[in-house]
Short mmCIF file of N, CA, C and O in Angstrom, two decimals:
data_model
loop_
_atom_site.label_atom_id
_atom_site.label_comp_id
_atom_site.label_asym_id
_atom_site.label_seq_id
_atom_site.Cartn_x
_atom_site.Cartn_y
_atom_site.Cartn_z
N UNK A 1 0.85 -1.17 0.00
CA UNK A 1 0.00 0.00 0.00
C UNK A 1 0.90 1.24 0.00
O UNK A 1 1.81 1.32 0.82
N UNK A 2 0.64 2.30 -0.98
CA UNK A 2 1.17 3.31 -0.78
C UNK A 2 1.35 4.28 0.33
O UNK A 2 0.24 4.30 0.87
N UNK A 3 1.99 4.94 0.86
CA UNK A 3 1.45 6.04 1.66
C UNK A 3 1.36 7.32 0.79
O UNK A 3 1.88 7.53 -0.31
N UNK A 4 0.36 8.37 1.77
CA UNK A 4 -0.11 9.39 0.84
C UNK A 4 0.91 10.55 1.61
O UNK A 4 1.17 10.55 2.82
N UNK A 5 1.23 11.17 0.96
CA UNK A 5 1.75 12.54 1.06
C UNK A 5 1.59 13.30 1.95
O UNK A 5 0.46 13.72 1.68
N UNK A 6 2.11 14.15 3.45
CA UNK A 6 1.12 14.72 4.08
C UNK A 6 0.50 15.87 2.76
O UNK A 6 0.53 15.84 1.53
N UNK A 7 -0.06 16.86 3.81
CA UNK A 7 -1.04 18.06 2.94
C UNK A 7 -0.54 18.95 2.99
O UNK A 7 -0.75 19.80 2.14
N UNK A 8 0.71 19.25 4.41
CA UNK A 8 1.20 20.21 4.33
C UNK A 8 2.02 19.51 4.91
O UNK A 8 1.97 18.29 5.12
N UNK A 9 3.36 20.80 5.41
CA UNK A 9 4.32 20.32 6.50
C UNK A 9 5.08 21.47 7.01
O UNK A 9 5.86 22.03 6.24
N UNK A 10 4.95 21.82 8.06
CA UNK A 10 4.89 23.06 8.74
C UNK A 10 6.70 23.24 9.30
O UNK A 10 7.00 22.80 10.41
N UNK A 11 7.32 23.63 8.79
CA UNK A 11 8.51 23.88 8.41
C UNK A 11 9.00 24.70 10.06
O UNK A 11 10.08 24.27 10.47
N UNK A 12 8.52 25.47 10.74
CA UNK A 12 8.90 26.27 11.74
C UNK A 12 8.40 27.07 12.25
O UNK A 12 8.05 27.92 11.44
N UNK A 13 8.09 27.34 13.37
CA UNK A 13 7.31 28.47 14.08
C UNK A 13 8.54 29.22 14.98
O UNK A 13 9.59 28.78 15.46
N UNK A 14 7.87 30.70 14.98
CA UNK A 14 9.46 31.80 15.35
C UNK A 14 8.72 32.31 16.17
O UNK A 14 7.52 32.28 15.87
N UNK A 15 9.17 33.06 17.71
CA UNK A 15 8.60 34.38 17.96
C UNK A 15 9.51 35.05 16.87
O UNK A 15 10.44 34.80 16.10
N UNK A 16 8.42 36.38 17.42
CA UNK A 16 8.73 37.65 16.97
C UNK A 16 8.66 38.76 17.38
O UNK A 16 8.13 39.56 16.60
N UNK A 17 9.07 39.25 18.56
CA UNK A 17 8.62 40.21 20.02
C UNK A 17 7.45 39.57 20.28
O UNK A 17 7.52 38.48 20.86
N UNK A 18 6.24 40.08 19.93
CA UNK A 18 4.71 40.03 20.50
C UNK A 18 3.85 39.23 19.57
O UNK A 18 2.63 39.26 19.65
N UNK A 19 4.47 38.56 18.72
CA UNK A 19 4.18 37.70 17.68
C UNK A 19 4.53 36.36 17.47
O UNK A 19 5.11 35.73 18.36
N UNK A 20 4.23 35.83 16.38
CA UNK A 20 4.96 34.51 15.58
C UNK A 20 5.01 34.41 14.04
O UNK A 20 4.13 35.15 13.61
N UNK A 21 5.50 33.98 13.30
CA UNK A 21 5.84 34.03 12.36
C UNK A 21 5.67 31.98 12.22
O UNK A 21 5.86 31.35 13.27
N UNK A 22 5.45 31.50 11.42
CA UNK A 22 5.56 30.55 10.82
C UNK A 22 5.68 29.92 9.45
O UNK A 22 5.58 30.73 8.53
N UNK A 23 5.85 28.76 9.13
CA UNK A 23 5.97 28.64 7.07
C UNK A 23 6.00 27.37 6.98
O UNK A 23 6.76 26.49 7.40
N UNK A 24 4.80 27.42 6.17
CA UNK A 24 4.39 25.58 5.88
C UNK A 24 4.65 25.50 4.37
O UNK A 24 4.82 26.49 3.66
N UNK A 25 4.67 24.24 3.96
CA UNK A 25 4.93 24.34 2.39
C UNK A 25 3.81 23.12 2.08
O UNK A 25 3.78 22.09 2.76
N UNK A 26 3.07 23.33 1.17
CA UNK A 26 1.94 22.60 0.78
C UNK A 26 2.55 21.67 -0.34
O UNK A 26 3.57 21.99 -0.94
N UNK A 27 1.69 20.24 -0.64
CA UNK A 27 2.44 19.43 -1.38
C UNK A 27 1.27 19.35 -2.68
O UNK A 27 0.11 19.04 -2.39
N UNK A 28 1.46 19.51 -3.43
CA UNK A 28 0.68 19.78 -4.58
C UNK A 28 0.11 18.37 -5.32
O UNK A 28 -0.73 18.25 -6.21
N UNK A 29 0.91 17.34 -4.59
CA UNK A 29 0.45 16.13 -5.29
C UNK A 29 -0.50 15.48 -4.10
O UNK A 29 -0.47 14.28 -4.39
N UNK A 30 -1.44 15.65 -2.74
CA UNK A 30 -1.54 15.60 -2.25
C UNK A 30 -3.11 15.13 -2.87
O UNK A 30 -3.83 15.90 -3.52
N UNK A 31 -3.48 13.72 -2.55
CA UNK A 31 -5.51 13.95 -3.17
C UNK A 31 -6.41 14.77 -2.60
O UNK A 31 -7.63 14.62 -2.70
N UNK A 32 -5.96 15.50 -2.10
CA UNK A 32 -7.14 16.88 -1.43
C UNK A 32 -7.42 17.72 -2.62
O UNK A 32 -8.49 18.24 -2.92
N UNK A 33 -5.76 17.79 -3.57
CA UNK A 33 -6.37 18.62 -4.63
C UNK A 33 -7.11 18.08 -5.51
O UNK A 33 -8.13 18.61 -5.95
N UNK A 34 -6.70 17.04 -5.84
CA UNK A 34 -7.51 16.03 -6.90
C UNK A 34 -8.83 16.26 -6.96
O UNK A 34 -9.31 16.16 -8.08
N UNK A 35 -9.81 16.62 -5.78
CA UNK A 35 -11.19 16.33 -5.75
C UNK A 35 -11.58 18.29 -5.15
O UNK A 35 -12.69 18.78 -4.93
N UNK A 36 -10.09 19.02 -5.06
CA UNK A 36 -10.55 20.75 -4.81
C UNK A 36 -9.76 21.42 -5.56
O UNK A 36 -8.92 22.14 -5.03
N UNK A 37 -9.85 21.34 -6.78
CA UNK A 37 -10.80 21.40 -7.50
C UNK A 37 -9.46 20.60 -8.56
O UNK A 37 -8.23 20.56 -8.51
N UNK A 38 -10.76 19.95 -9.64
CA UNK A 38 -10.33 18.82 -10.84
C UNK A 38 -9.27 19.76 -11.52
O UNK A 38 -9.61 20.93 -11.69
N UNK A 39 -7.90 19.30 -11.94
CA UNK A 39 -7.60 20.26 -12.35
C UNK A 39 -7.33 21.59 -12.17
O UNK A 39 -6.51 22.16 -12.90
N UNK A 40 -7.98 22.23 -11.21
CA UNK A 40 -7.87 23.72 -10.77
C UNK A 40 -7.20 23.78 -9.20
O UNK A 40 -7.57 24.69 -8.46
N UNK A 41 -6.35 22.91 -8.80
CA UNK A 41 -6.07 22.46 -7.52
C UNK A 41 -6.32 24.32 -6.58
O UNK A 41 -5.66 25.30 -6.94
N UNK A 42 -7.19 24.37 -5.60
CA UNK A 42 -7.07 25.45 -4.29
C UNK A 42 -6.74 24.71 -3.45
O UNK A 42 -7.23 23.58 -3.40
N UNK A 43 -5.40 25.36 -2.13
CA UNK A 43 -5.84 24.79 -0.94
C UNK A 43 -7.56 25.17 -0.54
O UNK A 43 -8.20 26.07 -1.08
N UNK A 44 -8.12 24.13 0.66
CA UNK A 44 -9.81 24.47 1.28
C UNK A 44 -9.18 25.29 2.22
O UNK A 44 -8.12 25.12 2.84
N UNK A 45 -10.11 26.33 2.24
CA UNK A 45 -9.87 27.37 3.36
C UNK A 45 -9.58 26.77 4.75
O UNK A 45 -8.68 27.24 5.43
N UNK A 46 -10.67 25.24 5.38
CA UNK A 46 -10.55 24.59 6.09
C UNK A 46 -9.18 23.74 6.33
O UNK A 46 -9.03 23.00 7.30
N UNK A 47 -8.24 23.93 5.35
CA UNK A 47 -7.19 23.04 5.62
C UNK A 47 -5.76 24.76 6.30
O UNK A 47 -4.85 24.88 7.13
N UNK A 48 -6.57 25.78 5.10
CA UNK A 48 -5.50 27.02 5.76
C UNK A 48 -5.90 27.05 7.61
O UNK A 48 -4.98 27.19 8.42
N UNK A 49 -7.18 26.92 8.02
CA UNK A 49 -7.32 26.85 8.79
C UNK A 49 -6.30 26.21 10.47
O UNK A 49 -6.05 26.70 11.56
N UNK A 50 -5.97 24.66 9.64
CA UNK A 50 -5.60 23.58 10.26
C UNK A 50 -4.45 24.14 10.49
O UNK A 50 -4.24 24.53 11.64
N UNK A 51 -3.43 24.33 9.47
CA UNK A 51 -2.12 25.04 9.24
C UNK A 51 -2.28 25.79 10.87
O UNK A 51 -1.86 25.26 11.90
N UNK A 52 -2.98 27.10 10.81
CA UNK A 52 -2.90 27.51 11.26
C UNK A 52 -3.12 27.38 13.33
O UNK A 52 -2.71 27.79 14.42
N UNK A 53 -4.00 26.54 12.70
CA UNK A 53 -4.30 26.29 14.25
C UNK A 53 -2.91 25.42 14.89
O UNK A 53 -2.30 25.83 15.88
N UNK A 54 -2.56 24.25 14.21
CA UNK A 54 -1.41 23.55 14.55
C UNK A 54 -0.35 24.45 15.00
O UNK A 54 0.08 24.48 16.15
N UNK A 55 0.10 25.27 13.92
CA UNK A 55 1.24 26.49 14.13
C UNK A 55 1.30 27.40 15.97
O UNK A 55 2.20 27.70 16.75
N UNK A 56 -0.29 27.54 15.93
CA UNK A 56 -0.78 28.13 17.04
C UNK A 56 -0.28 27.26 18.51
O UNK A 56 0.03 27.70 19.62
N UNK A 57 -0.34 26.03 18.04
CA UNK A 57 -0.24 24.55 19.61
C UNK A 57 0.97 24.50 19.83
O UNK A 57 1.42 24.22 20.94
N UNK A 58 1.94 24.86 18.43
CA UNK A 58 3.15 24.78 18.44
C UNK A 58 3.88 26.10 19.39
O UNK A 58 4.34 25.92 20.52
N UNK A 59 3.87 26.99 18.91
CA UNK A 59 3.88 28.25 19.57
C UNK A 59 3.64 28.20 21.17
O UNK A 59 4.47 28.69 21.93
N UNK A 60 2.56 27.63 21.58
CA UNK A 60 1.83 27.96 23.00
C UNK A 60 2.40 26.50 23.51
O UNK A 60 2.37 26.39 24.73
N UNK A 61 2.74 25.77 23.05
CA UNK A 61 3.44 23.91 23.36
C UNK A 61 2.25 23.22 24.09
O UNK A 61 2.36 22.56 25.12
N UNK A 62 1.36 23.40 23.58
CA UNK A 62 0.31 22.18 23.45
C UNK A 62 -1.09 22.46 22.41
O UNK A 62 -1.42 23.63 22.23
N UNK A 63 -1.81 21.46 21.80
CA UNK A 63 -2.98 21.56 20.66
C UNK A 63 -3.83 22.46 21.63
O UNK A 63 -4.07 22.42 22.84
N UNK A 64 -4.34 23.62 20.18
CA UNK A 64 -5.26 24.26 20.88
C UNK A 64 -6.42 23.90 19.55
O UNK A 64 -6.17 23.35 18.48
N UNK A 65 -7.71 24.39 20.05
CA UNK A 65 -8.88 24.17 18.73
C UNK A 65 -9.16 26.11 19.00
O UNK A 65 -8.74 26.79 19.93
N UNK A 66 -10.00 26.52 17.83
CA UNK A 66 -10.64 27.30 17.21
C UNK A 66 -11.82 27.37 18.60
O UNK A 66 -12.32 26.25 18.67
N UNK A 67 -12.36 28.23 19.62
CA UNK A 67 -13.45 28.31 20.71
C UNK A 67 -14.30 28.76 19.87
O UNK A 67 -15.45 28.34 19.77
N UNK A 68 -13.80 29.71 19.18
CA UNK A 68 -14.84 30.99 18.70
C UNK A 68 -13.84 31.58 17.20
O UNK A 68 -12.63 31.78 17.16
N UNK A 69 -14.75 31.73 16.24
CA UNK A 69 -14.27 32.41 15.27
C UNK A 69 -14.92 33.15 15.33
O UNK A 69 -16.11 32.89 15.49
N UNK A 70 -14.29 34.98 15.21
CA UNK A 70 -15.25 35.87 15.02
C UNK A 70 -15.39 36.33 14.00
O UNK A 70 -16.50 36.59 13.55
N UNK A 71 -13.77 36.63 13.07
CA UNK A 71 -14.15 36.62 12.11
C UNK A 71 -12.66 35.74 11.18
O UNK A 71 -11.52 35.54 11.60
N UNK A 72 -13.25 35.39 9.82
CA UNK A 72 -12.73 34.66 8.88
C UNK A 72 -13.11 35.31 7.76
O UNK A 72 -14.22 35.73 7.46
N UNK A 73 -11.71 35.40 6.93
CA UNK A 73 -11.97 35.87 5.28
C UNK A 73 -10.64 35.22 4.87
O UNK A 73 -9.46 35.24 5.24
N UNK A 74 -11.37 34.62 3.96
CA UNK A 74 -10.02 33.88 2.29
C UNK A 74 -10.25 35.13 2.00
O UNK A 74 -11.23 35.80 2.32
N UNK A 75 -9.09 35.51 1.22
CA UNK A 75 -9.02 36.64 0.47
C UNK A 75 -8.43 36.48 -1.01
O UNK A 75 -8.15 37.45 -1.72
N UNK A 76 -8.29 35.22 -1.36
CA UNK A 76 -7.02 34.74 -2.51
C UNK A 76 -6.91 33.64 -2.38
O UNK A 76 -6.50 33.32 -1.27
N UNK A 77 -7.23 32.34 -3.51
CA UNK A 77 -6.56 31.33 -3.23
C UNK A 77 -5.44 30.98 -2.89
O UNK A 77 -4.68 31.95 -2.77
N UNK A 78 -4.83 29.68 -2.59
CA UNK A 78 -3.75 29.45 -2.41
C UNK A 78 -3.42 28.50 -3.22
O UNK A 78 -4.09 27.53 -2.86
N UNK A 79 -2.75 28.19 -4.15
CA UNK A 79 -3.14 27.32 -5.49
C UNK A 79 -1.44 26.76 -5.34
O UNK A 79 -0.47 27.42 -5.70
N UNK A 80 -1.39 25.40 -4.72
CA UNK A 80 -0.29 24.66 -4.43
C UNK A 80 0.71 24.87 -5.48
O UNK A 80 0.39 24.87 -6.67
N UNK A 81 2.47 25.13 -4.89
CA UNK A 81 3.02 24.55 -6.20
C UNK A 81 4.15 23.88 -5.45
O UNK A 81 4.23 23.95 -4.22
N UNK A 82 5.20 23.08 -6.37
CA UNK A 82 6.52 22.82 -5.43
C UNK A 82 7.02 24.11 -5.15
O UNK A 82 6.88 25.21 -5.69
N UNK A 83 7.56 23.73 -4.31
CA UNK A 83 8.70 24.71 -3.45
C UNK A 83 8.12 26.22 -3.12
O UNK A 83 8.88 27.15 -2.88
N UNK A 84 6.89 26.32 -3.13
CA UNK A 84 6.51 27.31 -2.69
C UNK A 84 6.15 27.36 -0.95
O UNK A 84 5.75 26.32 -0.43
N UNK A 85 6.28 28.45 -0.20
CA UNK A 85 5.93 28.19 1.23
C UNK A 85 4.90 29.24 1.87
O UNK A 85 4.97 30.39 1.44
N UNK A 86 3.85 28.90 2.96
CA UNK A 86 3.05 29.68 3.24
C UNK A 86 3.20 29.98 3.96
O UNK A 86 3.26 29.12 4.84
N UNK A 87 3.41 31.38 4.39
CA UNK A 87 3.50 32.53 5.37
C UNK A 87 2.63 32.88 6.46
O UNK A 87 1.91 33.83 6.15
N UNK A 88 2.40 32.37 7.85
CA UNK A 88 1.63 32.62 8.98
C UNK A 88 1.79 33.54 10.24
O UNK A 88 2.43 33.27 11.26
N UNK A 89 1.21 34.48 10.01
CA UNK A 89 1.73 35.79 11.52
C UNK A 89 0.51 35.75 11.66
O UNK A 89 -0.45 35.73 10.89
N UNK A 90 0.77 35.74 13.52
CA UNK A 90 0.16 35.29 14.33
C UNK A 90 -0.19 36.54 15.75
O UNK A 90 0.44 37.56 15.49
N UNK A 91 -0.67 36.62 16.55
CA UNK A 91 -0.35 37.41 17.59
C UNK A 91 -1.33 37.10 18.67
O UNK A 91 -2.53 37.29 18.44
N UNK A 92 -0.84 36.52 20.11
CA UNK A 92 -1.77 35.85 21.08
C UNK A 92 -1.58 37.07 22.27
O UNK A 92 -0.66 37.80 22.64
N UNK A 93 -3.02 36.85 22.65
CA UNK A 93 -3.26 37.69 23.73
C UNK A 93 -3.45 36.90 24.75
O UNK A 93 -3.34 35.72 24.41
N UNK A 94 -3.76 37.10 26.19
CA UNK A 94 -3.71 37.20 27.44
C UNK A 94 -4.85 36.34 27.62
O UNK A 94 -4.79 35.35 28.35
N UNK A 95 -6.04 36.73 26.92
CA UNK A 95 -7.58 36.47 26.95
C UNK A 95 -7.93 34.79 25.86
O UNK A 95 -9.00 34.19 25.96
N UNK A 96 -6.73 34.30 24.88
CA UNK A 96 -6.82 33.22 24.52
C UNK A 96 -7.38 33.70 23.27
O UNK A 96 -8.03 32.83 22.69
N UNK A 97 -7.32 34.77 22.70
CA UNK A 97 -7.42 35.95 22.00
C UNK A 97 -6.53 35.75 20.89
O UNK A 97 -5.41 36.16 21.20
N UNK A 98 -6.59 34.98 19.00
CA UNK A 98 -5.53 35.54 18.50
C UNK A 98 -6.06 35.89 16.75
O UNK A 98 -6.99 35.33 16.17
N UNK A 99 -5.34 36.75 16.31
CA UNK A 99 -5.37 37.43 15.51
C UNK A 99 -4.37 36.97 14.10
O UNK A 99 -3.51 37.83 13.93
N UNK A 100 -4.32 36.14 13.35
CA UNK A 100 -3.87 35.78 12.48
C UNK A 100 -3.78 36.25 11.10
O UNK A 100 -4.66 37.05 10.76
N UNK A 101 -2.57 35.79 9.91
CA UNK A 101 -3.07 36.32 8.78
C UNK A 101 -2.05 35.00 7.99
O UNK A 101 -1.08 34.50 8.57
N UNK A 102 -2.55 34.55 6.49
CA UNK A 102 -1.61 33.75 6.25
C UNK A 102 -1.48 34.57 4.47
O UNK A 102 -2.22 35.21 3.72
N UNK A 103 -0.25 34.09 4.46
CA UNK A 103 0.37 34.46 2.95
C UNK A 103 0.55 33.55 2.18
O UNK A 103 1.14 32.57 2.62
N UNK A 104 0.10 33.56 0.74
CA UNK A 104 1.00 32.64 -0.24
C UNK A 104 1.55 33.42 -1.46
O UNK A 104 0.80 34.07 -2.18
N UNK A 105 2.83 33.34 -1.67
CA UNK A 105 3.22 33.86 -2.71
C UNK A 105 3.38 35.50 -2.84
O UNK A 105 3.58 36.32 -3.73
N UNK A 106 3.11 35.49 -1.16
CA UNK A 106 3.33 37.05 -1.31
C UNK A 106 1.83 37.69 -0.81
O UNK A 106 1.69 38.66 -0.06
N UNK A 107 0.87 36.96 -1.37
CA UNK A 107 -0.71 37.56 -1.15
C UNK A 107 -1.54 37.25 -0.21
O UNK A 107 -2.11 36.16 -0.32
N UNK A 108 -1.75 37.83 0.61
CA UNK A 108 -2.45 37.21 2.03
C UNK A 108 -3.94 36.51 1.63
O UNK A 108 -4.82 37.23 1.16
N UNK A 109 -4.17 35.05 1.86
CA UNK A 109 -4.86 34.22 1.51
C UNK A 109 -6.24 34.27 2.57
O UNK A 109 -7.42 34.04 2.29
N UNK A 110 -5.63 34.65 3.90
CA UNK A 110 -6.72 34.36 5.08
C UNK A 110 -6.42 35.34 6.08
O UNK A 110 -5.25 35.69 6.24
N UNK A 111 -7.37 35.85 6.81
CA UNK A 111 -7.11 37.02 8.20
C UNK A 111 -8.17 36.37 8.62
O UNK A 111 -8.99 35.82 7.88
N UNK A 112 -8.20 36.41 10.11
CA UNK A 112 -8.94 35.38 11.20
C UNK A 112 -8.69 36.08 12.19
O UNK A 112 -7.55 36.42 12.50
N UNK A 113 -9.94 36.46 12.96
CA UNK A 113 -9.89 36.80 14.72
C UNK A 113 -10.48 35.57 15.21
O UNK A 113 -11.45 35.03 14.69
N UNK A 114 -9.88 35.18 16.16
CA UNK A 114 -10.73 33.53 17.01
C UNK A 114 -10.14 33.81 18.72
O UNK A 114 -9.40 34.63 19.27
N UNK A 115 -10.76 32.88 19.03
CA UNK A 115 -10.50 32.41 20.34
C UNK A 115 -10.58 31.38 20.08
O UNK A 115 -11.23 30.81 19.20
N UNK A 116 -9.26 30.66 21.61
CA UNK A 116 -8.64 29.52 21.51
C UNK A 116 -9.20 28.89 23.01
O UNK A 116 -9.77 29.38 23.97
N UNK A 117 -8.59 27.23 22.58
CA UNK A 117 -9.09 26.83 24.03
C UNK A 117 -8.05 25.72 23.64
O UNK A 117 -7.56 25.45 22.54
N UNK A 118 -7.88 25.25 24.71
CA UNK A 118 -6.72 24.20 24.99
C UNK A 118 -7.27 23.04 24.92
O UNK A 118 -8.27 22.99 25.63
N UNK A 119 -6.98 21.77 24.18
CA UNK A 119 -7.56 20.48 24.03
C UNK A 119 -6.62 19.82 25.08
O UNK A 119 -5.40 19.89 25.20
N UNK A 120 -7.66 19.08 25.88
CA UNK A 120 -7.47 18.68 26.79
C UNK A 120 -6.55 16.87 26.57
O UNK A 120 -6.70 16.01 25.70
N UNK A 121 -5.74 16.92 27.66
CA UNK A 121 -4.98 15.42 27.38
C UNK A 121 -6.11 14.38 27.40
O UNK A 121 -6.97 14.46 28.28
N UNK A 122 -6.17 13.17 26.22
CA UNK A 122 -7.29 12.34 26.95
C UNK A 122 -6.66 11.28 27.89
O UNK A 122 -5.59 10.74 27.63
N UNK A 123 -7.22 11.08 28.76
CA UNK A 123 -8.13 10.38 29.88
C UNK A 123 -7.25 8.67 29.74
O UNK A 123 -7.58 7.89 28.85
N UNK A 124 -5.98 8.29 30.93
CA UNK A 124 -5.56 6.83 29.89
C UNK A 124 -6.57 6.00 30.60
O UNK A 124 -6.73 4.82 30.28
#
C-alpha cells in the first residue's frame, strides 16, 4: 500500500517580540487537490485553517482548537506549487485571543480573529 503525502508540512514556528511568524509548504500532489478542485487544484480554506491552528499549539506547546471564530476571510486562493511556502503571523493575547493572517506567494490568503481553548490530554 502506498502512503499518501502529508497536505502540508509546517517547516517552523518563530517568535517575533509580540508575535509569531511561521511557514508551511503545501504538497501539490496531495488527493485533497484532486477532488478541490479537478484540475484547478485550491488549498480548502478549512485546511488554511488547520495550518494555522497547529502552528498556534506549536507556539503555546500544546494543541489548541478554534473556541470561537469571530471573524474569517479567504481573500485569494492558495493554489499549491513545489517549493513554494506559506507565510503565517500570528499574535496571542492574554484572553486566549488571536489574531492571524496567512500568505502565499506574497498575497495574504486568510485574516482570522478567534478564540482559543486548549484540548485537553485524553483520559488513559
Amino acid at each position: 500500500m502506498a502512503v499518501q503525502p502529508a497536505f502540508y508540512q509546517l517547516l517552523r514556528v518563530e517568535p517575533r517580540g509580540d508575535s509569531y511568524r511561521a511557514e508551511a509548504r503545501l504538497d501539490p500532489r496531495h488527493a485533497i487537490y484532486g477532488g478541490h478542485f479537478p484540475g484547478h487544484p485550491v488549498t480548502p480554506g478549512v485546511g488554511l485553517l488547520t495550518i494555522l491552528r497547529e502552528a498556534i499549539g506549536l507556539a503555546l506547546g500544546h494543541p489548541v482548537r478554534f473556541a470561537a471564530i469571530r471573524s474569517c476571510k479567504f481573500t485569494a486562493p492558495a493554489i499549491p506549487a513545489d517549493g513554494e511556502t506559506l507565510t503565517l503571523d500570528f499574535t496571542l493575547s492574554d484572553t486566549s485571543d488571536v489574531r492571524g493572517t496567512a500568505a502565499y506567494r506574497g498575497e495574504t490568503v486568510l485574516k482570522l480573529t478567534a478564540t482559543l481553548a486548549p484540548i485537553p490530554d485524553p483520559e488513559p
